[in-house]
mmCIF file of N, CA and C in Angstrom:
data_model
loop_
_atom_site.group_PDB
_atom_site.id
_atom_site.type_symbol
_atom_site.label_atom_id
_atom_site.label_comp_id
_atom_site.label_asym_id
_atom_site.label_seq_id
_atom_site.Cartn_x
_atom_site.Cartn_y
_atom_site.Cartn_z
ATOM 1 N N UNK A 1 75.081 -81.952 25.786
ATOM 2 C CA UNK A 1 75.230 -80.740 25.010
ATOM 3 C C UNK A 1 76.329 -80.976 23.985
ATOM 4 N N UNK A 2 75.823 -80.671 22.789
ATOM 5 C CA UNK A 2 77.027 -81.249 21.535
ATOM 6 C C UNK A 2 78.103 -80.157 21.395
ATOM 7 N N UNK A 3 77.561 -79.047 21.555
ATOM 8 C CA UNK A 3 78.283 -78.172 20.761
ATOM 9 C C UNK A 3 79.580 -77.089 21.859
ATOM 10 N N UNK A 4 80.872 -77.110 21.594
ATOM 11 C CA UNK A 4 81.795 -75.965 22.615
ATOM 12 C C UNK A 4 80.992 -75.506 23.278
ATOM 13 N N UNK A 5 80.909 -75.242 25.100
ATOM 14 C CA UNK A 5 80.714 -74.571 25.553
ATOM 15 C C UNK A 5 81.931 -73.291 26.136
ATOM 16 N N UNK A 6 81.419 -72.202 25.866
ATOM 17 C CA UNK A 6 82.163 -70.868 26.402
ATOM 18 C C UNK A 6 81.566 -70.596 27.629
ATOM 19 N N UNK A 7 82.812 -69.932 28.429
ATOM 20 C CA UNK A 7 82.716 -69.771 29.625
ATOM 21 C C UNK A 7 81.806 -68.382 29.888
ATOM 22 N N UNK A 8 81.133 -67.982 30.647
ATOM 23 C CA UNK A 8 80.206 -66.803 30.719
ATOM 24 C C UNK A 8 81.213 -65.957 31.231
ATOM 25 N N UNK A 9 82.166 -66.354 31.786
ATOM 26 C CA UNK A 9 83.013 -64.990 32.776
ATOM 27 C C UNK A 9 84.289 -64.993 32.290
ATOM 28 N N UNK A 10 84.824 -65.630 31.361
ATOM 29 C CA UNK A 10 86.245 -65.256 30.820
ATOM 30 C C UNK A 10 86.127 -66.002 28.867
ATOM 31 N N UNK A 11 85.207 -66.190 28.680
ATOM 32 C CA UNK A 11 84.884 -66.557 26.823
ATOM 33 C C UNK A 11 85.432 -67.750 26.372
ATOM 34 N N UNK A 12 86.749 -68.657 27.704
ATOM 35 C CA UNK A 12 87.427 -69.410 27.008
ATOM 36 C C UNK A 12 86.538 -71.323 26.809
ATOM 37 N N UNK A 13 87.031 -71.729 26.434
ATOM 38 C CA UNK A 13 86.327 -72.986 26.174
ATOM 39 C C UNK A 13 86.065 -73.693 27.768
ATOM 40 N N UNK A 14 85.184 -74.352 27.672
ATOM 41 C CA UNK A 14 84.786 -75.302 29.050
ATOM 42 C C UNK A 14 84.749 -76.601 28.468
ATOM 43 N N UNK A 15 85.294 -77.667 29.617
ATOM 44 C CA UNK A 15 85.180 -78.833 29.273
ATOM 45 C C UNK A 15 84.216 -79.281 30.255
ATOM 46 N N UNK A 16 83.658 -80.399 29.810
ATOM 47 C CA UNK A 16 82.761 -81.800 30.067
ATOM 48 C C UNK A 16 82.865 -82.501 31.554
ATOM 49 N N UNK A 17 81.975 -82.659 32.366
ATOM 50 C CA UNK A 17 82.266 -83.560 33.402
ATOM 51 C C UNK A 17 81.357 -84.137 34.143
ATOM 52 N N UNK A 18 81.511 -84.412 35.248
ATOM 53 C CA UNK A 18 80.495 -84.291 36.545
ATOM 54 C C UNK A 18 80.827 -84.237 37.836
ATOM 55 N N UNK A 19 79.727 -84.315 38.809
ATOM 56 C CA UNK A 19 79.910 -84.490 40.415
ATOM 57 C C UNK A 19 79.674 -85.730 40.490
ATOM 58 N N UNK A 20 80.897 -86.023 41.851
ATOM 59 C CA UNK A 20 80.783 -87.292 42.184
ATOM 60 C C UNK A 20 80.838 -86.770 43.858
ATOM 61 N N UNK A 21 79.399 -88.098 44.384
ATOM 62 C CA UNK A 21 79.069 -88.092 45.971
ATOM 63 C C UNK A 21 79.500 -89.484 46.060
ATOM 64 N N UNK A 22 80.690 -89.201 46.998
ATOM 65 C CA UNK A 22 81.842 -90.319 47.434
ATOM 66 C C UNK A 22 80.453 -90.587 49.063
ATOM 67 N N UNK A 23 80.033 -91.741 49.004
ATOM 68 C CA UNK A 23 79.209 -92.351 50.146
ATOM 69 C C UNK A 23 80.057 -93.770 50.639
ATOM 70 N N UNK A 24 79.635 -94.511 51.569
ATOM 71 C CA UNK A 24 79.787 -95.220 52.256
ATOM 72 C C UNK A 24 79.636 -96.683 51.838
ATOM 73 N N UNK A 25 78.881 -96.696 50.563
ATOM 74 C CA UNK A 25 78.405 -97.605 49.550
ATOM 75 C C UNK A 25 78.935 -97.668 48.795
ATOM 76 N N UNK A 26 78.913 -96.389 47.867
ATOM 77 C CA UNK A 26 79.429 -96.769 46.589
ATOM 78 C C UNK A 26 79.672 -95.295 45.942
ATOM 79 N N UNK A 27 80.529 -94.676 45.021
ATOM 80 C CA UNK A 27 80.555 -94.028 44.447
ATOM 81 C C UNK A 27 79.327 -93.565 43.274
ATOM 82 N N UNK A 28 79.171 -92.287 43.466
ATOM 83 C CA UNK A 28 77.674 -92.427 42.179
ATOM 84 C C UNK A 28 77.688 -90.407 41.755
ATOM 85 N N UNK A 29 77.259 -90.604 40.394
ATOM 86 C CA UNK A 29 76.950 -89.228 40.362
ATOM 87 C C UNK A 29 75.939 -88.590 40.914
ATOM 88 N N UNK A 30 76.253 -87.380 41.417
ATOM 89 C CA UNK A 30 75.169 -86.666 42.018
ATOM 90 C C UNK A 30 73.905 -86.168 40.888
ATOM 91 N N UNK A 31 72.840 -86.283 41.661
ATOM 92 C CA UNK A 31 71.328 -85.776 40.496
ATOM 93 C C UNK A 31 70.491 -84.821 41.118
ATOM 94 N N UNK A 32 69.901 -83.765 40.225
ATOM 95 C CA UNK A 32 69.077 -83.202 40.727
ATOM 96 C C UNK A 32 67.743 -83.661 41.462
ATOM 97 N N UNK A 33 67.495 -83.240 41.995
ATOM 98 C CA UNK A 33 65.912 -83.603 42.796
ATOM 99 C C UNK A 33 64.819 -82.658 42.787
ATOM 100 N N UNK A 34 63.651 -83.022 41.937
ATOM 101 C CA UNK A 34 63.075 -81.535 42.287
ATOM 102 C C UNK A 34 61.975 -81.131 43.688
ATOM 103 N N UNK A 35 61.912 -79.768 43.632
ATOM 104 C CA UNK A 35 61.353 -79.747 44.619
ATOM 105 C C UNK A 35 62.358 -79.292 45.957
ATOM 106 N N UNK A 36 61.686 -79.018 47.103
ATOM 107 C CA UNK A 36 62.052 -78.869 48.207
ATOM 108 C C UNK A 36 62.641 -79.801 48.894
ATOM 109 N N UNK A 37 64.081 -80.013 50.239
ATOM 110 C CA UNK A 37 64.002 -80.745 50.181
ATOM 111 C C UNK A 37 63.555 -81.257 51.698
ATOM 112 N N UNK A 38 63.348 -82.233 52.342
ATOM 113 C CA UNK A 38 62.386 -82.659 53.447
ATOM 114 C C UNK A 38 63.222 -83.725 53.994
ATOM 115 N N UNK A 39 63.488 -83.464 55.399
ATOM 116 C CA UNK A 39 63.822 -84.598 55.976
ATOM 117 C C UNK A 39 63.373 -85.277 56.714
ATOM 118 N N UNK A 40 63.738 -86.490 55.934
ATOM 119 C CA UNK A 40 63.026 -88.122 56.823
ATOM 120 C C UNK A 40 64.222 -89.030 57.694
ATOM 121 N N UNK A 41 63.729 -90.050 57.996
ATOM 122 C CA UNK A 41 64.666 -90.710 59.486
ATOM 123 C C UNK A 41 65.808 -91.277 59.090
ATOM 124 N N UNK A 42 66.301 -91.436 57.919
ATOM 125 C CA UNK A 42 67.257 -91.712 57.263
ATOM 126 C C UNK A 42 68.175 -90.975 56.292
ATOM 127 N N UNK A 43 67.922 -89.644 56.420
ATOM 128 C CA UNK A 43 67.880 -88.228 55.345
ATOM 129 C C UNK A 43 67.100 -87.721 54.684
ATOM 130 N N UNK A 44 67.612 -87.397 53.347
ATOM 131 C CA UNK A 44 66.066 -86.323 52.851
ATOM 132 C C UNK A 44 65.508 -87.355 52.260
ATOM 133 N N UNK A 45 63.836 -87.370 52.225
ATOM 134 C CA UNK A 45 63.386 -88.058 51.644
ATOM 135 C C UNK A 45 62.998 -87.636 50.184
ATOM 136 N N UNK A 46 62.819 -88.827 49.330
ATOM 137 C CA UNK A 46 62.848 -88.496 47.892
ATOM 138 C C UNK A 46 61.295 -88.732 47.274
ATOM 139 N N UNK A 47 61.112 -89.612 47.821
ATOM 140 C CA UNK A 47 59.928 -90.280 46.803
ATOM 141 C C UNK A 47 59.800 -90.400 45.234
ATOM 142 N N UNK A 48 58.591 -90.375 44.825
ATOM 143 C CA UNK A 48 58.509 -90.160 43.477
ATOM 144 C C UNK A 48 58.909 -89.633 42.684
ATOM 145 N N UNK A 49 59.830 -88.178 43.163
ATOM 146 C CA UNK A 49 60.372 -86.951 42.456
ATOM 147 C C UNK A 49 60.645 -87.417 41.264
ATOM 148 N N UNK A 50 61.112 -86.122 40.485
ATOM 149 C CA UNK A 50 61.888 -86.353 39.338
ATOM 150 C C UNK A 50 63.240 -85.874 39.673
ATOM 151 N N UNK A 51 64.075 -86.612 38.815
ATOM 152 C CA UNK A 51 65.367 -86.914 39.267
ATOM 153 C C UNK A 51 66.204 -86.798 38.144
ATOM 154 N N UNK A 52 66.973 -86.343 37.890
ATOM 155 C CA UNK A 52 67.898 -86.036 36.903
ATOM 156 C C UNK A 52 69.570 -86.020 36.729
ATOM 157 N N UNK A 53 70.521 -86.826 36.093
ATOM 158 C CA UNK A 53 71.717 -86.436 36.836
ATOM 159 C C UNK A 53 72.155 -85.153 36.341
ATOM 160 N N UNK A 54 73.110 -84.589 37.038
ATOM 161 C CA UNK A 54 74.034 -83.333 36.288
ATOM 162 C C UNK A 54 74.995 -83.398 35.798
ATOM 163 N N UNK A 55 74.763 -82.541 34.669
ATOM 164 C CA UNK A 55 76.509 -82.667 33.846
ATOM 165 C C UNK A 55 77.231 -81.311 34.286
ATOM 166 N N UNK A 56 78.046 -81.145 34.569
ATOM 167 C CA UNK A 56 78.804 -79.952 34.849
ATOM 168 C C UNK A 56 80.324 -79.640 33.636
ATOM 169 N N UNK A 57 80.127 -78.720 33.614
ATOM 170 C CA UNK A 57 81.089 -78.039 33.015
ATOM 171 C C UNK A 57 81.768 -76.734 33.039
ATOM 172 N N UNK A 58 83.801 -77.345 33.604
ATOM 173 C CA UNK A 58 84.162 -76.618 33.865
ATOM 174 C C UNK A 58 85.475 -75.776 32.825
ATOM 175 N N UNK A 59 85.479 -74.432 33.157
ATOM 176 C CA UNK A 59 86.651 -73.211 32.196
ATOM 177 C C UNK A 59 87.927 -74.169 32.545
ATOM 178 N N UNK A 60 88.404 -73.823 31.271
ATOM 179 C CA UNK A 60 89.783 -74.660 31.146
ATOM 180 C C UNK A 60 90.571 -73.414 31.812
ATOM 181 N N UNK A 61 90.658 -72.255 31.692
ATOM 182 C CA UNK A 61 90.971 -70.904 31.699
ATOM 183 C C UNK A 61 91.131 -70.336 33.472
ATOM 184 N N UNK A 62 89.689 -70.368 33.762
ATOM 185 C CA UNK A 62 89.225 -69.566 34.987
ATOM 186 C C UNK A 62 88.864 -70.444 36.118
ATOM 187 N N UNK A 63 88.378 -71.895 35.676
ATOM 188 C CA UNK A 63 88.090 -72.822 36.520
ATOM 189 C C UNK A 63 86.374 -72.501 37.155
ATOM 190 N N UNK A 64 86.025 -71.497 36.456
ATOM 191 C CA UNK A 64 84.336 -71.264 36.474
ATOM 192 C C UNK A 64 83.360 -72.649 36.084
ATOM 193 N N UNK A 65 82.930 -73.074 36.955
ATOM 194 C CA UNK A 65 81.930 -74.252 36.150
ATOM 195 C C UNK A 65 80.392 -73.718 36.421
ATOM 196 N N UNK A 66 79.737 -74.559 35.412
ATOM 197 C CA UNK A 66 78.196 -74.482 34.994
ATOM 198 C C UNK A 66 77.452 -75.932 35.083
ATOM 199 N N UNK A 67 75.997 -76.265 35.586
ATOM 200 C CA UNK A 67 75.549 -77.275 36.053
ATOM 201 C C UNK A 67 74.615 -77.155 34.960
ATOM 202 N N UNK A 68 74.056 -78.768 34.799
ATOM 203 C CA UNK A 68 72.986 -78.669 33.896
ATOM 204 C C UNK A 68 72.724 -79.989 34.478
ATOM 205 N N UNK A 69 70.737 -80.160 34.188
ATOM 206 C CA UNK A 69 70.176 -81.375 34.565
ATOM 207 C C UNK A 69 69.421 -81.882 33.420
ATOM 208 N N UNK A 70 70.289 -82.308 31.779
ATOM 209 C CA UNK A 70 69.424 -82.316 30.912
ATOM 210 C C UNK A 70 68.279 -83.662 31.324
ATOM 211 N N UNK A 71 67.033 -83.255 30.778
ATOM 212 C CA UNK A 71 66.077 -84.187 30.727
ATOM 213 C C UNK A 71 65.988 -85.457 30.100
ATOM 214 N N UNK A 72 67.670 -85.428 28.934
ATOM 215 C CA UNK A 72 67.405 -87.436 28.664
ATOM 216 C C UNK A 72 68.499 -87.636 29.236
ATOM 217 N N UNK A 73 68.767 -87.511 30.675
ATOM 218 C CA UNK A 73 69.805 -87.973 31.474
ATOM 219 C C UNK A 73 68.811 -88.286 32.835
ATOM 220 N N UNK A 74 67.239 -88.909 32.903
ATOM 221 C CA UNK A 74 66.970 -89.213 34.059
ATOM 222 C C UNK A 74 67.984 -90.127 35.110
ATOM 223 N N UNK A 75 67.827 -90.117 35.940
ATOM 224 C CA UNK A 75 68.153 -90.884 37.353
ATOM 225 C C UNK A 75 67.662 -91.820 36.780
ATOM 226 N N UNK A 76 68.463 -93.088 37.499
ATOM 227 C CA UNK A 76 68.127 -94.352 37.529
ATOM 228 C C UNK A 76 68.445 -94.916 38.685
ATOM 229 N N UNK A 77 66.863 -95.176 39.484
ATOM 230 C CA UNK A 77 67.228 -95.918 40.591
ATOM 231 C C UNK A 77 68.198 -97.141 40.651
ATOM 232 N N UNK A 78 68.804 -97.556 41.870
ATOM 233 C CA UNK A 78 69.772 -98.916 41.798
ATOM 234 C C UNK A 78 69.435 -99.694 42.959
ATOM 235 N N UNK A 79 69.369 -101.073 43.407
ATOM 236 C CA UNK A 79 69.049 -101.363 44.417
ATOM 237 C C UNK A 79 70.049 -101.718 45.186
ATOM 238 N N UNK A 80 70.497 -101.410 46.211
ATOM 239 C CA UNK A 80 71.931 -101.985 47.066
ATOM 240 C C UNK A 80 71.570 -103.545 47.009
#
């Protein structure tokens, strides 16, 4: 997203970021998954889904943040 984002609950500017899922492996940003989610013998299973990472952005002000899963930010599988 190029342009200032304003905060919905106090007007002041929001900055840029993301989630990070601290695992056992490796550090990685968290992504959306669509769909429901289903568990398999190793956790949820994913399959084919579509996958997206999130950008989050939080009030410099209020500390309110907002999630987004834009669509030219697919997931990219990695292989351990």
């Amino acid at each position: 997203m190029d342009e200032t984002m304003k905060c919905g609950r106090c007007g002041h500017e929001m900055e840029e970021g993301y989630l990070l899922d601290i695992n056992f492996v490796r550090l990685e940003r968290i992504s959306w998954v669509q769909g429901t989610p289903e568990e398999g013998f190793l956790g949820v299973k994913i399959g084919m889904r579509d996958q997206y990472y999130v950008t989050a952005y939080r009030c410099k002000e209020c500390g309110s943040l907002e999630f987004f899963a834009p669509s030219n930010q697919p997931y990219r599988h990695k292989s351990l």
